[in-house]
Coordinates of C-alpha atoms in Angstrom, one line a residue:
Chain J
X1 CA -64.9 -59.3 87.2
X2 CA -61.9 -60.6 88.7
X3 CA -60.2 -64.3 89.1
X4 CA -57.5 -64.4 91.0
X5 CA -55.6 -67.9 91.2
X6 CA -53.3 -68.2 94.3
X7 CA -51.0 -71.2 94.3
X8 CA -50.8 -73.7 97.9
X9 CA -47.1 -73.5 98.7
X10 CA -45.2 -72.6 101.9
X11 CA -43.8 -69.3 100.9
X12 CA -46.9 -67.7 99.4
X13 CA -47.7 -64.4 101.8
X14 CA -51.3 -64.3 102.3
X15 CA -51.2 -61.4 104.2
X16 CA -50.0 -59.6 100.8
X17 CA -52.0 -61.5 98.9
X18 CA -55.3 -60.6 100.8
X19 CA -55.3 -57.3 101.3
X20 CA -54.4 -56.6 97.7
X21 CA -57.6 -58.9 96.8
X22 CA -59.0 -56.6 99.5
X23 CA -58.5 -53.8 97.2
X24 CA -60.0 -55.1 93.8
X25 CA -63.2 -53.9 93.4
X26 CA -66.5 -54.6 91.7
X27 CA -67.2 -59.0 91.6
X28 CA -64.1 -60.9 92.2
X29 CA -63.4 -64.8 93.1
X30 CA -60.4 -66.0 94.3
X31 CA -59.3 -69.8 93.8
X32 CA -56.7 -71.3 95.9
X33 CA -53.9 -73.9 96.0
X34 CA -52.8 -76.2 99.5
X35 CA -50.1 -78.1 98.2
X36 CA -47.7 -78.1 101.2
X37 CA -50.7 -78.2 103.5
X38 CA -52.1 -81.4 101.9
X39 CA -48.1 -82.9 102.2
X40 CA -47.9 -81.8 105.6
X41 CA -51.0 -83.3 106.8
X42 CA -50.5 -86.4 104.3
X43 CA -46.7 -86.6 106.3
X44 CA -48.1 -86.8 109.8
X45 CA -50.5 -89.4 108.8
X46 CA -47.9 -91.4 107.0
X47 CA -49.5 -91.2 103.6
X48 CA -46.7 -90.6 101.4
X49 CA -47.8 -88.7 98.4
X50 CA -47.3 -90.7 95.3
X51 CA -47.2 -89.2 92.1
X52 CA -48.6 -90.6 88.9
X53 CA -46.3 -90.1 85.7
X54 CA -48.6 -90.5 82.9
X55 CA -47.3 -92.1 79.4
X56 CA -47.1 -88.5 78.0
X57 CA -44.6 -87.9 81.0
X58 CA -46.9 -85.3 83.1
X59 CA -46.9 -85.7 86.7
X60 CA -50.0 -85.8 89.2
X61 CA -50.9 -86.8 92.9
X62 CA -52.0 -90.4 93.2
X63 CA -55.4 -90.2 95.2
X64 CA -57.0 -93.3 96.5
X65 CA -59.7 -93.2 98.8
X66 CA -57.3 -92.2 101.6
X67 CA -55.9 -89.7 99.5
X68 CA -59.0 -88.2 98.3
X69 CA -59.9 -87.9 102.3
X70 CA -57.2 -85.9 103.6
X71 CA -57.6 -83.6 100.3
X72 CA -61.1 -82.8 101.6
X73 CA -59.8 -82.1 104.9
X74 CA -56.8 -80.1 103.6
X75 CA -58.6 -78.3 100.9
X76 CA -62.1 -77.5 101.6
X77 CA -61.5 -77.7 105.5
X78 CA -58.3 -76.4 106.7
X79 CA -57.0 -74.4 103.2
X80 CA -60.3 -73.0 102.7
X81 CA -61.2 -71.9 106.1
X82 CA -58.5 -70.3 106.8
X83 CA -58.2 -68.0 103.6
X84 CA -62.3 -67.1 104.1
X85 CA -61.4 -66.5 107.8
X86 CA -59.1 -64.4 107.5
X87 CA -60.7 -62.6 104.2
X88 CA -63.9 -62.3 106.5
X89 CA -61.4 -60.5 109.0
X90 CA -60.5 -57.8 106.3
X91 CA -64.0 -57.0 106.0
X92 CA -64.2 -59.1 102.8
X93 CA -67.8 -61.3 102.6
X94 CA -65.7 -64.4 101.8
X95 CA -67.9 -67.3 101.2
X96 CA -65.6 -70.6 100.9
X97 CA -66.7 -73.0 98.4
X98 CA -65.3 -76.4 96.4
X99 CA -66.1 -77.7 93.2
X100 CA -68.9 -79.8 94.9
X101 CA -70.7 -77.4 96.3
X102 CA -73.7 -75.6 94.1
X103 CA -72.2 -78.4 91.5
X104 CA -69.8 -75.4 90.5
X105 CA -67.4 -77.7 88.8
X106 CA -68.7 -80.9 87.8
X107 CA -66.1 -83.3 86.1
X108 CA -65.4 -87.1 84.9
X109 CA -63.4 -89.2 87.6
X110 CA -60.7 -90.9 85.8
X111 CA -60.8 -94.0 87.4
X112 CA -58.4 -95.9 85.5
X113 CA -55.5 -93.9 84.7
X114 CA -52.1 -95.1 83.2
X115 CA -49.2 -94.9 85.5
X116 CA -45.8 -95.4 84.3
X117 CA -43.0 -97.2 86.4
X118 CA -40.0 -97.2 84.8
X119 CA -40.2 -98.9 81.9
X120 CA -43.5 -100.0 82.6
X121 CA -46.5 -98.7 82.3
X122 CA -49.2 -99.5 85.3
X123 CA -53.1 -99.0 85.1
X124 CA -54.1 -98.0 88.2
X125 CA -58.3 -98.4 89.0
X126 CA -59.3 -96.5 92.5
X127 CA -58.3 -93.2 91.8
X128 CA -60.2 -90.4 92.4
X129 CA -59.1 -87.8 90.1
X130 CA -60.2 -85.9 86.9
X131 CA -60.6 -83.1 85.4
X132 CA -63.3 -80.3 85.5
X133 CA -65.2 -80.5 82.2
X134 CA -67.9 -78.5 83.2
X135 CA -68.7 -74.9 85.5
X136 CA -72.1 -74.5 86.6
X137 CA -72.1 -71.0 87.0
X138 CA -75.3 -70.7 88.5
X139 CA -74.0 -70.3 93.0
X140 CA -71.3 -68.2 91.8
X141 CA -73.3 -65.6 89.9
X142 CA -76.2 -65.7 92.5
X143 CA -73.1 -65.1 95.1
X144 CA -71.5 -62.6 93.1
X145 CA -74.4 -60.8 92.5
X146 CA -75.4 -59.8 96.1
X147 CA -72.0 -58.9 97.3
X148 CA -70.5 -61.9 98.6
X149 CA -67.0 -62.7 97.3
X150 CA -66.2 -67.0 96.3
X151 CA -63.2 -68.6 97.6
X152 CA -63.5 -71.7 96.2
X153 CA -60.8 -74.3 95.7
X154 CA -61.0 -78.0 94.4
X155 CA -62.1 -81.1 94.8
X156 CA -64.9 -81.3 92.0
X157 CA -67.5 -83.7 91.7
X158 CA -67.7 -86.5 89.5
X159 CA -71.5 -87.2 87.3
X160 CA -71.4 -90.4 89.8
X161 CA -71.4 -87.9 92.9
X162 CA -67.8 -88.8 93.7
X163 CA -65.4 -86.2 94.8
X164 CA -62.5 -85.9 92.5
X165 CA -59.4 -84.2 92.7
X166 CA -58.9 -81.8 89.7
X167 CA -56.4 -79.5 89.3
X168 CA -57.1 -75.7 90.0
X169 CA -55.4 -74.1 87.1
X170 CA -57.5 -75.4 84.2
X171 CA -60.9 -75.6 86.1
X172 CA -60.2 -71.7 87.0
X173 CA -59.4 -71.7 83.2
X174 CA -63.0 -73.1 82.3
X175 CA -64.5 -71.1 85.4
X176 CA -62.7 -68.0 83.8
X177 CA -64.5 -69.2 80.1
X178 CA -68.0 -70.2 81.7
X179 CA -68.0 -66.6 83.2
X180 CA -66.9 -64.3 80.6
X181 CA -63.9 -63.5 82.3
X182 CA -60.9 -62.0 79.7
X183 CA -57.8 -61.9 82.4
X184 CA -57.1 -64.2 85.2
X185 CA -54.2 -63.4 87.4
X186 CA -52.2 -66.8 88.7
X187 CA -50.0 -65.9 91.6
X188 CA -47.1 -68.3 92.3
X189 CA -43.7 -68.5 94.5
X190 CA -41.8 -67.1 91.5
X191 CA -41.5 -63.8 89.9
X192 CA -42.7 -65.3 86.7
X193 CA -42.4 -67.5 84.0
X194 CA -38.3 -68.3 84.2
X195 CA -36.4 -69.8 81.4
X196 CA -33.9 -71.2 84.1
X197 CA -36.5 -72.3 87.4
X198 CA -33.4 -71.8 89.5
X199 CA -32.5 -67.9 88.2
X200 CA -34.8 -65.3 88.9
X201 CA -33.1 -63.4 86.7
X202 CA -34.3 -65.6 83.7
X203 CA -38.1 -64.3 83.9
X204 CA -39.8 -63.8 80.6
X205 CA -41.6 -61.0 80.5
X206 CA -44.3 -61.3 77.4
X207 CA -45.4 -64.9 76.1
X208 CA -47.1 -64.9 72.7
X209 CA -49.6 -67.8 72.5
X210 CA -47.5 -68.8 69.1
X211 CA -44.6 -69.3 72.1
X212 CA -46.0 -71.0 74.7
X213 CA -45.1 -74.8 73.4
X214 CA -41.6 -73.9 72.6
X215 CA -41.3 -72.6 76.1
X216 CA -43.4 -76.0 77.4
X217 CA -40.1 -78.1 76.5
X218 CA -37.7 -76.2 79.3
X219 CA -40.4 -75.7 81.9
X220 CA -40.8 -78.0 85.1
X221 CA -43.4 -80.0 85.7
X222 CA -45.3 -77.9 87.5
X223 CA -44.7 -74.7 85.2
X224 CA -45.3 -77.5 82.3
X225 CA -48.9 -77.7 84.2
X226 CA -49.4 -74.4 84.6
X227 CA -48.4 -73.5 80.8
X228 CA -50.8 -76.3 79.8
X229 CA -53.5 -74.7 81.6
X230 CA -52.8 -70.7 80.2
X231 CA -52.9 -72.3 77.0
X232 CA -56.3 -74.0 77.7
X233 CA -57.8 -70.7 78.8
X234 CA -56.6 -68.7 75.6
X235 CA -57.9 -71.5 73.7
X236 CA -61.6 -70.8 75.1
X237 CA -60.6 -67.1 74.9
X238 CA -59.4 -65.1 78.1
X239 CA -57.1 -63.0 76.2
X240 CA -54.5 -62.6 79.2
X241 CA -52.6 -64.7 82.0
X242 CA -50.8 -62.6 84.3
X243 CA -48.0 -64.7 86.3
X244 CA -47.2 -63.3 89.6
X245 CA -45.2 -63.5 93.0
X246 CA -47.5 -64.1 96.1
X247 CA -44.1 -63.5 97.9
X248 CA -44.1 -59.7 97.4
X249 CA -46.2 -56.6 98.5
X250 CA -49.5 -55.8 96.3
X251 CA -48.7 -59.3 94.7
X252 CA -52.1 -58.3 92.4
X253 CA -51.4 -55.0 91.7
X254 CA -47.9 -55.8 90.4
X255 CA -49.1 -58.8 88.4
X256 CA -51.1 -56.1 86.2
X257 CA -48.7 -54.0 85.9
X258 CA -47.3 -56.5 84.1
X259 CA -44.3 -56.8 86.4
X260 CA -44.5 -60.8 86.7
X261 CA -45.3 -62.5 83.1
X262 CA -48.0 -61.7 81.3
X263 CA -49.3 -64.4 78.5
X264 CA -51.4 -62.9 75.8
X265 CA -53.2 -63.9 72.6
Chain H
X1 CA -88.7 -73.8 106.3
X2 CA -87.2 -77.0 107.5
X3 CA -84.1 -76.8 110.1
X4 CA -82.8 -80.6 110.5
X5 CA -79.4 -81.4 113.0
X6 CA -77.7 -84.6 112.4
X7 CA -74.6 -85.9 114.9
X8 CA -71.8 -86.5 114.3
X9 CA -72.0 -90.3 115.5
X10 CA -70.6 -93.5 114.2
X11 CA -74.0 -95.1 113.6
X12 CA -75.3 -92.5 112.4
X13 CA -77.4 -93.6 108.9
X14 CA -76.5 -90.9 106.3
X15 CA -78.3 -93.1 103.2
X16 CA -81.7 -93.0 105.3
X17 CA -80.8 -89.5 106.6
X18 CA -80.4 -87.5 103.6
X19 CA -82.8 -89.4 101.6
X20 CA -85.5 -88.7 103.5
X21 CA -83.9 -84.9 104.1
X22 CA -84.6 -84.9 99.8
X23 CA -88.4 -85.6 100.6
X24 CA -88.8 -82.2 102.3
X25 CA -90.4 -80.0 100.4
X26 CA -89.6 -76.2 100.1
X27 CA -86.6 -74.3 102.2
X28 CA -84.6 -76.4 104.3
X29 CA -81.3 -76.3 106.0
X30 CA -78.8 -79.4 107.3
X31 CA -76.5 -79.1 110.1
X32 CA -74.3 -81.9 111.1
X33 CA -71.9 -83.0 113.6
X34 CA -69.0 -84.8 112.9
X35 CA -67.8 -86.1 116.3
X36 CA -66.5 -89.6 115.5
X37 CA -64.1 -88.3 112.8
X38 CA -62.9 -86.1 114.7
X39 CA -62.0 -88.5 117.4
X40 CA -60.5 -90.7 114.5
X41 CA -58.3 -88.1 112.7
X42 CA -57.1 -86.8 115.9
X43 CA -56.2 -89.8 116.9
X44 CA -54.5 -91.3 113.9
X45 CA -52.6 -87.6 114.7
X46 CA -51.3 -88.6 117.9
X47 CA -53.8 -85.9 119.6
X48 CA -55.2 -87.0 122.8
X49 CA -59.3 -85.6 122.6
X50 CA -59.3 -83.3 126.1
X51 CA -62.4 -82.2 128.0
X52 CA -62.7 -79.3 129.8
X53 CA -64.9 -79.5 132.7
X54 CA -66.3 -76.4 133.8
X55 CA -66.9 -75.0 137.5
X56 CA -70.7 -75.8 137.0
X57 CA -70.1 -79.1 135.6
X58 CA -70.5 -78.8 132.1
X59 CA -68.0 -80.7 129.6
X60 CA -66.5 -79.2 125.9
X61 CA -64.1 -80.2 124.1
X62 CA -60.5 -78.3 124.4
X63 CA -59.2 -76.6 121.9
X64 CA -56.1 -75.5 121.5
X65 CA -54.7 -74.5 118.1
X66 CA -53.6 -78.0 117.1
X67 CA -57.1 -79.3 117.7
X68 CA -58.8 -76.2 116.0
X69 CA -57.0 -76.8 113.0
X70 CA -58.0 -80.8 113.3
X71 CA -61.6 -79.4 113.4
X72 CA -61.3 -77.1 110.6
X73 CA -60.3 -80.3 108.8
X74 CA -62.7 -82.2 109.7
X75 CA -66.3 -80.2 109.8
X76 CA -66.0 -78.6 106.9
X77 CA -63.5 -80.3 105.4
X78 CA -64.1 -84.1 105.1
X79 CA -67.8 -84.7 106.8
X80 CA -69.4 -81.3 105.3
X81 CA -68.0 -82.6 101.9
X82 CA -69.2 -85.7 102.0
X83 CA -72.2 -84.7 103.3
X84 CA -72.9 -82.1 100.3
X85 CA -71.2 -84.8 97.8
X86 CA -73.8 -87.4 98.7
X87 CA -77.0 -84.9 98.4
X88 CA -75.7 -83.3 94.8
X89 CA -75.6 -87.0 94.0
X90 CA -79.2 -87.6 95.2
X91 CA -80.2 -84.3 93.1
X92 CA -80.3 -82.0 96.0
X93 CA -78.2 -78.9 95.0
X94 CA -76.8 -79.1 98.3
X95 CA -73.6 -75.8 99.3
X96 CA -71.7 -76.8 102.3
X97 CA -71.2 -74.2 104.4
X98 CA -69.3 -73.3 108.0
X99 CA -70.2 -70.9 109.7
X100 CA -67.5 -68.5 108.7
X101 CA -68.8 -68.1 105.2
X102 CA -70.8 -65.1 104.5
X103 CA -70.1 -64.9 108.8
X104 CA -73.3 -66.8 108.9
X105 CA -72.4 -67.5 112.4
X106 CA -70.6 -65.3 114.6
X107 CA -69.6 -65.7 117.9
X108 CA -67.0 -64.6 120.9
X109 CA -64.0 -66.7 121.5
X110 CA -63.8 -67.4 124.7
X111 CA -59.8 -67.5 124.9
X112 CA -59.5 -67.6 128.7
X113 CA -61.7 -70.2 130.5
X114 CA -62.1 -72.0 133.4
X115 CA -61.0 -76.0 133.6
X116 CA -62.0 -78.4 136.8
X117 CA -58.9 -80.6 137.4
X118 CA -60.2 -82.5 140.3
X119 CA -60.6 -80.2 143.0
X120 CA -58.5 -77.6 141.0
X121 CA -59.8 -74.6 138.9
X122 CA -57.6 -73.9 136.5
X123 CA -57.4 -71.2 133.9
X124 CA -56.8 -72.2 130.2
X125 CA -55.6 -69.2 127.9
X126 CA -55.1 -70.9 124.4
X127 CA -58.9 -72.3 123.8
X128 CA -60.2 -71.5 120.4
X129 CA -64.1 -71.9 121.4
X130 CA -67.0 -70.0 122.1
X131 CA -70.5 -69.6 121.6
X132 CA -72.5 -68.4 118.5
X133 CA -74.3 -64.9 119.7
X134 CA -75.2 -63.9 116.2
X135 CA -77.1 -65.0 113.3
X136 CA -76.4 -63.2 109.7
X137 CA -78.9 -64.4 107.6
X138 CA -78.1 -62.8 104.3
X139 CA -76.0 -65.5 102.8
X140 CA -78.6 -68.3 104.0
X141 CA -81.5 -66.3 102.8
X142 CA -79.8 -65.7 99.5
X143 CA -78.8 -69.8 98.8
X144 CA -82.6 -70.4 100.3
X145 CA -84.1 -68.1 97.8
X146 CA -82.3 -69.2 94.5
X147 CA -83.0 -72.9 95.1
X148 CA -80.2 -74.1 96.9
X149 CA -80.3 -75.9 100.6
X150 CA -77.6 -74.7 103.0
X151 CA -75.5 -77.8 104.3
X152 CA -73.7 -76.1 107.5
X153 CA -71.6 -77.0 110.6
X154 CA -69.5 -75.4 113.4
X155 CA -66.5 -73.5 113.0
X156 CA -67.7 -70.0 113.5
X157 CA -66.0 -66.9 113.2
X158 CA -65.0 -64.6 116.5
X159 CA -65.4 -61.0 116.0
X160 CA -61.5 -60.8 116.1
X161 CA -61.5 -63.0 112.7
X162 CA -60.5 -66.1 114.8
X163 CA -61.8 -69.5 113.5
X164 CA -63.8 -70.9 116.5
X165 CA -65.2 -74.2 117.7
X166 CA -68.8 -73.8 118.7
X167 CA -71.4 -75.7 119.6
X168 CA -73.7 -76.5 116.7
X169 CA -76.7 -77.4 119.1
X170 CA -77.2 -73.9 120.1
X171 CA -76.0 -72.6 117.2
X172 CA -78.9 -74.0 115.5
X173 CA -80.9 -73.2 117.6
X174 CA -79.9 -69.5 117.6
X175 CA -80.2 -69.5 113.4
X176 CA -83.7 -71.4 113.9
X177 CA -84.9 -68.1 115.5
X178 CA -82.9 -65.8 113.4
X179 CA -84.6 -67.6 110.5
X180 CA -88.1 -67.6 112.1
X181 CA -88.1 -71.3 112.0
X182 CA -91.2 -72.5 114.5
X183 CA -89.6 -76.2 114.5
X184 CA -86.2 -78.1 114.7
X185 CA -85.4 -81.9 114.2
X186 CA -82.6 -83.3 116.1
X187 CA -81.4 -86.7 114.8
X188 CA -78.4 -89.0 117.2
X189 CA -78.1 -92.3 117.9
X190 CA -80.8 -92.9 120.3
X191 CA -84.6 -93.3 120.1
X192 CA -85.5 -90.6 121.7
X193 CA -84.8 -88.9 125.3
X194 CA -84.0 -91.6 127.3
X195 CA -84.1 -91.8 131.4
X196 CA -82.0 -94.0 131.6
X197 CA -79.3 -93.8 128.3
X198 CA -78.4 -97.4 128.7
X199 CA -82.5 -98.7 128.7
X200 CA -84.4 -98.1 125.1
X201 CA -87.6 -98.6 126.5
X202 CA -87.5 -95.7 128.7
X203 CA -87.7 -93.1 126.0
X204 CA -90.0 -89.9 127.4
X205 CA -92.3 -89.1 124.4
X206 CA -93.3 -85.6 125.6
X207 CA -91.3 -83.5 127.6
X208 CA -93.0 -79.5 128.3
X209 CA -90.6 -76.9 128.8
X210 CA -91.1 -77.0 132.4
X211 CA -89.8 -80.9 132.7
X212 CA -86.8 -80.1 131.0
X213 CA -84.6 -78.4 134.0
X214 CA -85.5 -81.9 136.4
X215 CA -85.1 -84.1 133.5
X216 CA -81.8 -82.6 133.0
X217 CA -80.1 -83.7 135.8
X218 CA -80.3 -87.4 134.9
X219 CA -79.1 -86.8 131.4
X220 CA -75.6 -87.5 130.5
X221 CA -73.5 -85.0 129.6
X222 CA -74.3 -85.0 126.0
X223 CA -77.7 -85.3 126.1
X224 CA -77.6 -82.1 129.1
X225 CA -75.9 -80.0 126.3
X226 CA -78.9 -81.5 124.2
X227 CA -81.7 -80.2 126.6
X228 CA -79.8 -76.5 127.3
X229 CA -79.4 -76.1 123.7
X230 CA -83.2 -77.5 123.4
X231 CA -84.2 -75.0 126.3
X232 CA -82.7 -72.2 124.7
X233 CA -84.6 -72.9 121.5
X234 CA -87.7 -72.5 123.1
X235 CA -86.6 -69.9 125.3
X236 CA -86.3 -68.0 121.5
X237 CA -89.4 -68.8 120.5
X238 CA -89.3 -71.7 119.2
X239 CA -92.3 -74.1 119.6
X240 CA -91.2 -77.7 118.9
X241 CA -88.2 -79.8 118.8
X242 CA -88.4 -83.3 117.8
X243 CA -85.6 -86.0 118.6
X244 CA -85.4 -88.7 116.1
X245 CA -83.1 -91.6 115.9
X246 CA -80.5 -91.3 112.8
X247 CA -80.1 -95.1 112.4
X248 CA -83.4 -96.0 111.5
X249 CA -84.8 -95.3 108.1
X250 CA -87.0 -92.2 107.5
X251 CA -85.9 -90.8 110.5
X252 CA -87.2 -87.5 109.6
X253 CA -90.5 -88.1 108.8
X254 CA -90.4 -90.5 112.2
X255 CA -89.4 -87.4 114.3
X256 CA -92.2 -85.2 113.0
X257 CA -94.7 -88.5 113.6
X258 CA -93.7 -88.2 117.0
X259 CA -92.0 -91.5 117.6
X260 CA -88.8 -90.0 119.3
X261 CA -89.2 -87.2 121.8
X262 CA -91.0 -84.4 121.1
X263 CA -90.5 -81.2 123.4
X264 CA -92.6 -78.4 122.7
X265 CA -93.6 -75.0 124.8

């Protein structure tokens, strides 16, 4: 079985992307980002997105209720449709899913959450984020098992029956756990893992586990994220990340042949 | 097998709705509307709602590719999950679907139609709607089998791949009959069938298949879409639709007691 993790951002080529999913075969899900979709739509509605900077100095998006409504419409509606649309068009039985739906990714809303301003440090009480804590399994196998292919993306829902706004990277870790999966594939608008985010030229090709903290200290935020996450999923035992570019031809394909990064036990 | 359409309304009452939806025993299936956010978020958007009028009188709503990408935002984006969110939290293991996924609903895009500006025809080219023509059952017969209740709405898919805006009246009427479903609850904001939409007390109880052309031409235009898609139901084979009013509680149970409208063969 396949997970395939494609980021949200502007430059990603889903044309590429697709058809090389297209080509996978056996059970395969793929999990998706909207990240420029949700700050466009959050743009014309005049919502600026906010971000969070906890104590610990990682960075995520401030969701109050107004927040958590345009994710739903970015992610699950817009995002979502589009990528099972066009999947659908390639002949692909794309079924779009969230975290809510079947309960596939059931997590705890954090709804206090330290914020820090400055020099300050804020506790802010309607947010509507988390993080997914656990994969019900049960939709995705019975979809899996007669042919049809999830797309599923967040929000997840809280034990309360809120929706929450997890991140994708380590629910698709847990999903990857919860479903015996040993490789995920993360596709992002990078080559791989770079030393220097600025110089392509800087891509690591291996990561050791043993590495992967050392590495944590010159990475962005984002990449600090997405490190966090790989080593979350070789914690609960997938035994390989492959980083790749969703910018290039066979995106997939290339991300096993270990042309991006690939981060191993 | 239970087939239940809520609107999309304001007024709409989704605590007595889906908790008296939970009470149904067996297979069932929820379709909603979402109208009034839609109106909203295209609004708050700065996008004017357009109708089309055709040649024969009939309204829809245009859409262009702005608006279909508003609807893909809405429908299954904000309204389907909150609609799934709030019957996982009841217990109901609720999977909101469009009618892309698993291309449970497929239609034909009717890209070039016909729009009466006063006593001008004109032709529109960019519309993104159409009609749902076919019913694929696997994917609902699948969820239905394993335990899970189908939570669905308009978009459909076009047999080019293109996201379309369809009716869902029809369209559940169409997948009542692909689904061999003898009976379909329609829930709005209204008692019943009214003959006059303004007057309460003149809800019809009955209507016979025969009444409904004559009845239809003092319906509003709404409620005329109501009674085609209605007509075409029965036309199917389907023997009994029941009106019910969504504000009150146990509106489904009040529907199948008879106290909206019930038209039948």
């Amino acid at each position: 079985m396949y997970i395939i993790k494609i980021g949200g951002g502007k430059d990603i080529n889903l044309d590429y992307v697709l058809s090389d999913f297209k080509k996978l075969e056996g059970k395969k899900i793929l999990v998706h980002g909207a990240n420029y979709e949700m700050d466009r739509l959050s743009e014309k509605l005049g919502v600026e997105p906010k971000e969070i900077i906890s104590p610990s100095g990682m960075t995520a998006r401030y969701t109050d209720e107004k927040v958590i409504d345009i994710f739903t419409c970015v992610y699950p509606g817009l995002v979502n449709s589009r990528v099972t649309a066009r999947l659908q068009k390639l002949g692909v039985n794309a079924v779009g899913l969230s975290g809510i739906d079947g309960g596939v990714w059931k997590g705890e809303r954090k709804r206090k959450i330290l914020s820090k301003e400055g020099d300050k440090v804020r506790v802010i009480t309607d947010n509507y984020s988390g993080r997914v804590s656990e994969v019900d399994t049960r939709l995705l196998n019975v979809l899996l098992d007669n042919g049809f292919v999830p797309v599923i993306s967040s929000p997840a829902i809280s034990s309360e029956g809120d929706i929450i706004n997890a991140d994708n990277d380590p629910a698709t870790a847990l999903m990857a756990h919860a479903m015996g999966v040993k490789e995920i594939v993360m596709l992002f608008e990078a080559p791989g893992f770079l030393m220097d985010h600025k110089d392509p030229s800087s891509k690591v090709d291996f990561i050791k586990y043993e590495e992967i903290d050392s590495l944590m200290e010159s990475a962005k935020s984002t990449m600090k994220k997405k490190l966090l996450a790989v080593k979350y999923a070789l914690n609960l035992g997938v035994e390989k990340v492959y980083f790749g570019d969703s910018r290039t031809e066979d995106p997939i394909t290339r991300a096993f042949n270990g042309e991006g990064t690939v981060v191993s036990q």
